[in-house]
PDB file of C-alpha atoms in Angstrom:
ATOM      1  CA  UNK A 244     146.507  64.277 -42.223  1.00 58.00           C
ATOM      2  CA  UNK A 245     142.813  63.394 -42.257  1.00 63.00           C
ATOM      3  CA  UNK A 246     140.510  65.209 -44.665  1.00 65.00           C
ATOM      4  CA  UNK A 247     136.918  64.455 -45.566  1.00 70.00           C
ATOM      5  CA  UNK A 248     137.205  60.911 -44.136  1.00 86.00           C
ATOM      6  CA  UNK A 249     140.410  60.263 -46.110  1.00 88.00           C
ATOM      7  CA  UNK A 250     143.574  59.358 -44.224  1.00 89.00           C
ATOM      8  CA  UNK A 251     146.686  60.525 -46.086  1.00 89.00           C
ATOM      9  CA  UNK A 252     150.238  59.261 -45.516  1.00 88.00           C
ATOM     10  CA  UNK A 253     153.252  60.891 -47.148  1.00 87.00           C
ATOM     11  CA  UNK A 254     155.924  58.277 -47.926  1.00 82.00           C
ATOM     12  CA  UNK A 255     158.870  58.861 -50.225  1.00 76.00           C
ATOM     13  CA  UNK A 256     160.071  62.322 -51.103  1.00 84.00           C
ATOM     14  CA  UNK A 257     162.928  63.018 -53.492  1.00 87.00           C
ATOM     15  CA  UNK A 258     164.260  66.078 -55.256  1.00 84.00           C
ATOM     16  CA  UNK A 259     166.527  65.835 -58.283  1.00 86.00           C
ATOM     17  CA  UNK A 260     167.136  68.225 -61.197  1.00 85.00           C
ATOM     18  CA  UNK A 261     164.326  70.574 -60.076  1.00 82.00           C
ATOM     19  CA  UNK A 262     161.828  67.699 -60.023  1.00 85.00           C
ATOM     20  CA  UNK A 263     160.098  67.092 -56.699  1.00 86.00           C
ATOM     21  CA  UNK A 264     158.677  63.552 -56.447  1.00 88.00           C
ATOM     22  CA  UNK A 265     156.289  62.614 -53.660  1.00 90.00           C
ATOM     23  CA  UNK A 266     154.551  59.316 -52.999  1.00 91.00           C
ATOM     24  CA  UNK A 267     151.461  59.311 -50.823  1.00 92.00           C
ATOM     25  CA  UNK A 268     148.970  56.700 -49.715  1.00 93.00           C
ATOM     26  CA  UNK A 269     145.306  57.510 -49.231  1.00 93.00           C
ATOM     27  CA  UNK A 270     142.856  55.351 -47.259  1.00 94.00           C
ATOM     28  CA  UNK A 271     139.084  55.745 -47.368  1.00 94.00           C
ATOM     29  CA  UNK A 272     137.901  55.682 -43.730  1.00 94.00           C
ATOM     30  CA  UNK A 273     134.273  56.417 -44.572  1.00 92.00           C
ATOM     31  CA  UNK A 274     131.364  54.135 -45.356  1.00 93.00           C
ATOM     32  CA  UNK A 275     130.893  55.669 -48.799  1.00 94.00           C
ATOM     33  CA  UNK A 276     132.863  55.641 -52.043  1.00 94.00           C
ATOM     34  CA  UNK A 277     135.364  58.521 -52.327  1.00 92.00           C
ATOM     35  CA  UNK A 278     136.622  59.980 -55.599  1.00 92.00           C
ATOM     36  CA  UNK A 279     140.384  60.607 -55.713  1.00 91.00           C
ATOM     37  CA  UNK A 280     141.795  62.896 -58.403  1.00 90.00           C
ATOM     38  CA  UNK A 281     145.424  63.795 -59.126  1.00 89.00           C
ATOM     39  CA  UNK A 282     144.386  67.369 -59.945  1.00 89.00           C
ATOM     40  CA  UNK A 283     143.365  67.926 -56.297  1.00 90.00           C
ATOM     41  CA  UNK A 284     147.034  68.008 -55.243  1.00 90.00           C
ATOM     42  CA  UNK A 285     148.895  71.340 -55.277  1.00 90.00           C
ATOM     43  CA  UNK A 286     152.287  72.629 -54.256  1.00 88.00           C
ATOM     44  CA  UNK A 287     151.956  76.065 -52.632  1.00 86.00           C
ATOM     45  CA  UNK A 288     154.731  78.526 -51.930  1.00 80.00           C
ATOM     46  CA  UNK A 289     155.893  81.574 -53.859  1.00 73.00           C
ATOM     47  CA  UNK A 290     153.419  80.425 -56.494  1.00 75.00           C
ATOM     48  CA  UNK A 291     150.904  77.632 -56.982  1.00 78.00           C
ATOM     49  CA  UNK A 292     152.256  74.608 -58.860  1.00 82.00           C
ATOM     50  CA  UNK A 293     149.951  71.934 -60.207  1.00 81.00           C
ATOM     51  CA  UNK A 294     150.949  68.309 -60.569  1.00 83.00           C
ATOM     52  CA  UNK A 295     153.196  67.801 -63.588  1.00 76.00           C
ATOM     53  CA  UNK A 296     151.852  66.009 -66.635  1.00 67.00           C
ATOM     54  CA  UNK A 297     154.988  63.829 -66.576  1.00 62.00           C
ATOM     55  CA  UNK A 298     153.545  60.460 -65.603  1.00 63.00           C
ATOM     56  CA  UNK A 299     152.032  61.231 -62.227  1.00 66.00           C
ATOM     57  CA  UNK A 300     149.339  58.885 -61.265  1.00 81.00           C
ATOM     58  CA  UNK A 301     147.417  56.551 -59.075  1.00 84.00           C
ATOM     59  CA  UNK A 302     148.706  52.983 -58.779  1.00 82.00           C
ATOM     60  CA  UNK A 303     146.600  50.543 -60.807  1.00 77.00           C
ATOM     61  CA  UNK A 304     148.347  47.362 -59.650  1.00 75.00           C
ATOM     62  CA  UNK A 305     151.057  47.512 -62.314  1.00 76.00           C
ATOM     63  CA  UNK A 306     152.185  51.145 -62.591  1.00 80.00           C
ATOM     64  CA  UNK A 307     151.224  54.701 -61.667  1.00 81.00           C
ATOM     65  CA  UNK A 308     148.938  55.816 -64.499  1.00 82.00           C
ATOM     66  CA  UNK A 309     145.400  56.664 -63.383  1.00 86.00           C
ATOM     67  CA  UNK A 310     144.421  60.340 -63.068  1.00 88.00           C
ATOM     68  CA  UNK A 311     141.278  59.554 -61.110  1.00 91.00           C
ATOM     69  CA  UNK A 312     139.798  56.609 -59.208  1.00 92.00           C
ATOM     70  CA  UNK A 313     137.035  55.727 -56.769  1.00 94.00           C
ATOM     71  CA  UNK A 314     138.055  54.289 -53.403  1.00 94.00           C
ATOM     72  CA  UNK A 315     135.707  51.825 -51.788  1.00 96.00           C
ATOM     73  CA  UNK A 316     135.233  51.991 -47.983  1.00 96.00           C
ATOM     74  CA  UNK A 317     138.386  50.721 -46.240  1.00 95.00           C
ATOM     75  CA  UNK A 318     140.359  50.661 -49.502  1.00 95.00           C
ATOM     76  CA  UNK A 319     143.695  52.434 -49.928  1.00 94.00           C
ATOM     77  CA  UNK A 320     145.737  53.492 -52.940  1.00 93.00           C
ATOM     78  CA  UNK A 321     149.288  54.709 -53.622  1.00 93.00           C
ATOM     79  CA  UNK A 322     149.832  57.880 -55.610  1.00 92.00           C
ATOM     80  CA  UNK A 323     152.989  59.317 -57.192  1.00 90.00           C
ATOM     81  CA  UNK A 324     153.156  63.080 -57.729  1.00 91.00           C
ATOM     82  CA  UNK A 325     155.688  65.120 -59.703  1.00 89.00           C
ATOM     83  CA  UNK A 326     156.176  68.869 -59.363  1.00 87.00           C
ATOM     84  CA  UNK A 327     158.569  70.792 -61.633  1.00 85.00           C
ATOM     85  CA  UNK A 328     160.289  73.709 -59.873  1.00 80.00           C
ATOM     86  CA  UNK A 329     162.158  76.496 -61.612  1.00 78.00           C
ATOM     87  CA  UNK A 330     165.913  76.674 -60.968  1.00 71.00           C
ATOM     88  CA  UNK A 331     165.374  79.945 -59.057  1.00 68.00           C
ATOM     89  CA  UNK A 332     162.806  78.427 -56.690  1.00 67.00           C
ATOM     90  CA  UNK A 333     163.641  77.020 -53.296  1.00 63.00           C
ATOM     91  CA  UNK A 334     161.791  73.769 -52.581  1.00 60.00           C
ATOM     92  CA  UNK A 335     162.208  74.384 -48.854  1.00 65.00           C
ATOM     93  CA  UNK A 336     159.385  76.920 -48.667  1.00 76.00           C
ATOM     94  CA  UNK A 337     156.538  74.853 -50.088  1.00 83.00           C
ATOM     95  CA  UNK A 338     153.529  72.943 -48.779  1.00 87.00           C
ATOM     96  CA  UNK A 339     151.920  69.992 -50.533  1.00 88.00           C
ATOM     97  CA  UNK A 340     148.141  70.368 -50.258  1.00 89.00           C
ATOM     98  CA  UNK A 341     145.155  68.148 -51.026  1.00 89.00           C
ATOM     99  CA  UNK A 342     141.907  69.964 -51.790  1.00 87.00           C
ATOM    100  CA  UNK A 343     138.579  68.121 -51.673  1.00 80.00           C
ATOM    101  CA  UNK A 344     135.039  69.523 -51.424  1.00 77.00           C
ATOM    102  CA  UNK A 345     136.362  73.011 -50.627  1.00 78.00           C
ATOM    103  CA  UNK A 346     138.498  71.653 -47.775  1.00 79.00           C
ATOM    104  CA  UNK A 347     142.287  71.878 -47.940  1.00 82.00           C
ATOM    105  CA  UNK A 348     144.756  69.838 -45.929  1.00 82.00           C
ATOM    106  CA  UNK A 349     148.519  70.132 -45.751  1.00 86.00           C
ATOM    107  CA  UNK A 350     150.093  66.767 -46.552  1.00 85.00           C
ATOM    108  CA  UNK A 351     153.720  67.775 -46.184  1.00 82.00           C
ATOM    109  CA  UNK A 352     155.748  70.961 -45.860  1.00 83.00           C
ATOM    110  CA  UNK A 353     159.312  71.943 -46.577  1.00 73.00           C
ATOM    111  CA  UNK A 354     160.868  74.650 -44.429  1.00 66.00           C
ATOM    112  CA  UNK A 355     164.315  76.083 -43.866  1.00 48.00           C
TER     113      UNK A 355
END
């Protein structure tokens, strides 16, 4: 997906013990600096689920720890997201969304 001059790639997706883990890469395709924030990612389905506080983050060169960063033009960054689902929820009916400047873009969806 391409949103607000940001190109987004969804890489690894895993689901274990009701924890959905998603790794994405974002590239700044604009000529200006873009702010990237973990809190702009949501999982939408039966309810809205925000990113878990359990060590999600933006790669800083050593580990995933940053909650927010500025991307220079042409720069890219890897991001790891965790979403906790309840045992009664079905992960197959959710969409991972990125919201920026009142624009929303589906990054990945799970369907039956």
